[in-house]
């Protein structure tokens, strides 16, 4: 099992994307899960915003946040 954590720091909130995947011996994906958390600056509490089982969903969200900034959060329904 492989786990990758990506943190995107912002002015008011931080975004943490946790991706977990498992592959068979030939490299085929058996299982994939991405969880996106929002953490307000200065708080220890993280809130789950979205989960996805589609490979590549976390990378698409990461690009969207970097491109649109705070406007990407409007679509996440904070």
mmCIF file of C-alpha atoms in Angstrom:
data_model
loop_
_atom_site.group_PDB
_atom_site.id
_atom_site.type_symbol
_atom_site.label_atom_id
_atom_site.label_comp_id
_atom_site.label_asym_id
_atom_site.label_seq_id
_atom_site.Cartn_x
_atom_site.Cartn_y
_atom_site.Cartn_z
ATOM 1 C CA UNK A 1 0.000 0.000 0.000
ATOM 2 C CA UNK A 2 1.254 3.435 -0.883
ATOM 3 C CA UNK A 3 0.262 6.700 0.819
ATOM 4 C CA UNK A 4 0.965 10.217 -0.416
ATOM 5 C CA UNK A 5 0.156 13.398 1.523
ATOM 6 C CA UNK A 6 0.102 16.772 -0.226
ATOM 7 C CA UNK A 7 -0.256 19.984 1.776
ATOM 8 C CA UNK A 8 -1.257 23.272 0.138
ATOM 9 C CA UNK A 9 -0.818 26.246 2.438
ATOM 10 C CA UNK A 10 -3.054 29.268 1.992
ATOM 11 C CA UNK A 11 -3.550 32.597 3.724
ATOM 12 C CA UNK A 12 -6.603 31.573 5.747
ATOM 13 C CA UNK A 13 -6.868 27.789 5.295
ATOM 14 C CA UNK A 14 -4.620 24.854 4.536
ATOM 15 C CA UNK A 15 -5.652 21.982 2.291
ATOM 16 C CA UNK A 16 -4.356 18.482 2.908
ATOM 17 C CA UNK A 17 -4.847 15.784 0.285
ATOM 18 C CA UNK A 18 -4.256 12.213 1.428
ATOM 19 C CA UNK A 19 -4.017 9.610 -1.328
ATOM 20 C CA UNK A 20 -3.847 5.878 -0.647
ATOM 21 C CA UNK A 21 -3.445 3.252 -3.334
ATOM 22 C CA UNK A 22 -2.642 -0.400 -3.644
ATOM 23 C CA UNK A 23 -1.416 -2.146 -6.780
ATOM 24 C CA UNK A 24 -1.010 -5.761 -7.816
ATOM 25 C CA UNK A 25 2.335 -7.259 -8.799
ATOM 26 C CA UNK A 26 1.801 -6.207 -12.455
ATOM 27 C CA UNK A 27 1.197 -2.566 -11.540
ATOM 28 C CA UNK A 28 -2.582 -2.553 -11.963
ATOM 29 C CA UNK A 29 -4.525 -0.485 -9.438
ATOM 30 C CA UNK A 30 -6.514 -2.587 -6.980
ATOM 31 C CA UNK A 31 -7.680 0.199 -4.688
ATOM 32 C CA UNK A 32 -7.462 4.018 -4.690
ATOM 33 C CA UNK A 33 -8.837 6.574 -2.246
ATOM 34 C CA UNK A 34 -8.238 10.311 -1.997
ATOM 35 C CA UNK A 35 -9.463 12.354 0.972
ATOM 36 C CA UNK A 36 -9.375 16.170 0.992
ATOM 37 C CA UNK A 37 -9.230 17.957 4.345
ATOM 38 C CA UNK A 38 -9.506 21.681 5.159
ATOM 39 C CA UNK A 39 -7.756 23.136 8.195
ATOM 40 C CA UNK A 40 -8.294 26.732 9.313
ATOM 41 C CA UNK A 41 -5.040 28.570 10.128
ATOM 42 C CA UNK A 42 -4.276 28.352 13.850
ATOM 43 C CA UNK A 43 -6.619 25.418 14.460
ATOM 44 C CA UNK A 44 -5.710 21.779 15.014
ATOM 45 C CA UNK A 45 -9.075 20.565 13.688
ATOM 46 C CA UNK A 46 -9.254 19.165 10.160
ATOM 47 C CA UNK A 47 -12.554 18.822 8.335
ATOM 48 C CA UNK A 48 -13.164 16.243 5.625
ATOM 49 C CA UNK A 49 -14.474 18.013 2.542
ATOM 50 C CA UNK A 50 -14.489 15.380 -0.168
ATOM 51 C CA UNK A 51 -13.520 11.768 -0.828
ATOM 52 C CA UNK A 52 -12.962 10.240 -4.221
ATOM 53 C CA UNK A 53 -12.223 6.771 -5.505
ATOM 54 C CA UNK A 54 -11.297 7.948 -9.012
ATOM 55 C CA UNK A 55 -7.548 7.832 -9.722
ATOM 56 C CA UNK A 56 -6.275 11.299 -10.585
ATOM 57 C CA UNK A 57 -9.036 13.182 -8.740
ATOM 58 C CA UNK A 58 -6.604 14.583 -6.182
ATOM 59 C CA UNK A 59 -4.239 15.847 -8.883
ATOM 60 C CA UNK A 60 -7.121 17.591 -10.661
ATOM 61 C CA UNK A 61 -8.222 19.272 -7.426
ATOM 62 C CA UNK A 62 -4.638 20.313 -6.655
ATOM 63 C CA UNK A 63 -4.339 22.013 -10.069
ATOM 64 C CA UNK A 64 -7.728 23.664 -9.616
ATOM 65 C CA UNK A 65 -6.765 25.119 -6.223
ATOM 66 C CA UNK A 66 -3.424 26.377 -7.537
ATOM 67 C CA UNK A 67 -5.125 27.897 -10.586
ATOM 68 C CA UNK A 68 -8.260 29.411 -9.016
ATOM 69 C CA UNK A 69 -7.135 29.965 -5.438
ATOM 70 C CA UNK A 70 -9.963 30.764 -3.024
ATOM 71 C CA UNK A 71 -12.612 30.410 -5.745
ATOM 72 C CA UNK A 72 -11.964 26.660 -5.884
ATOM 73 C CA UNK A 73 -13.344 26.431 -2.343
ATOM 74 C CA UNK A 74 -16.699 27.860 -3.441
ATOM 75 C CA UNK A 75 -17.284 24.651 -5.404
ATOM 76 C CA UNK A 76 -16.335 22.549 -2.346
ATOM 77 C CA UNK A 77 -19.257 24.044 -0.366
ATOM 78 C CA UNK A 78 -17.365 24.979 2.782
#
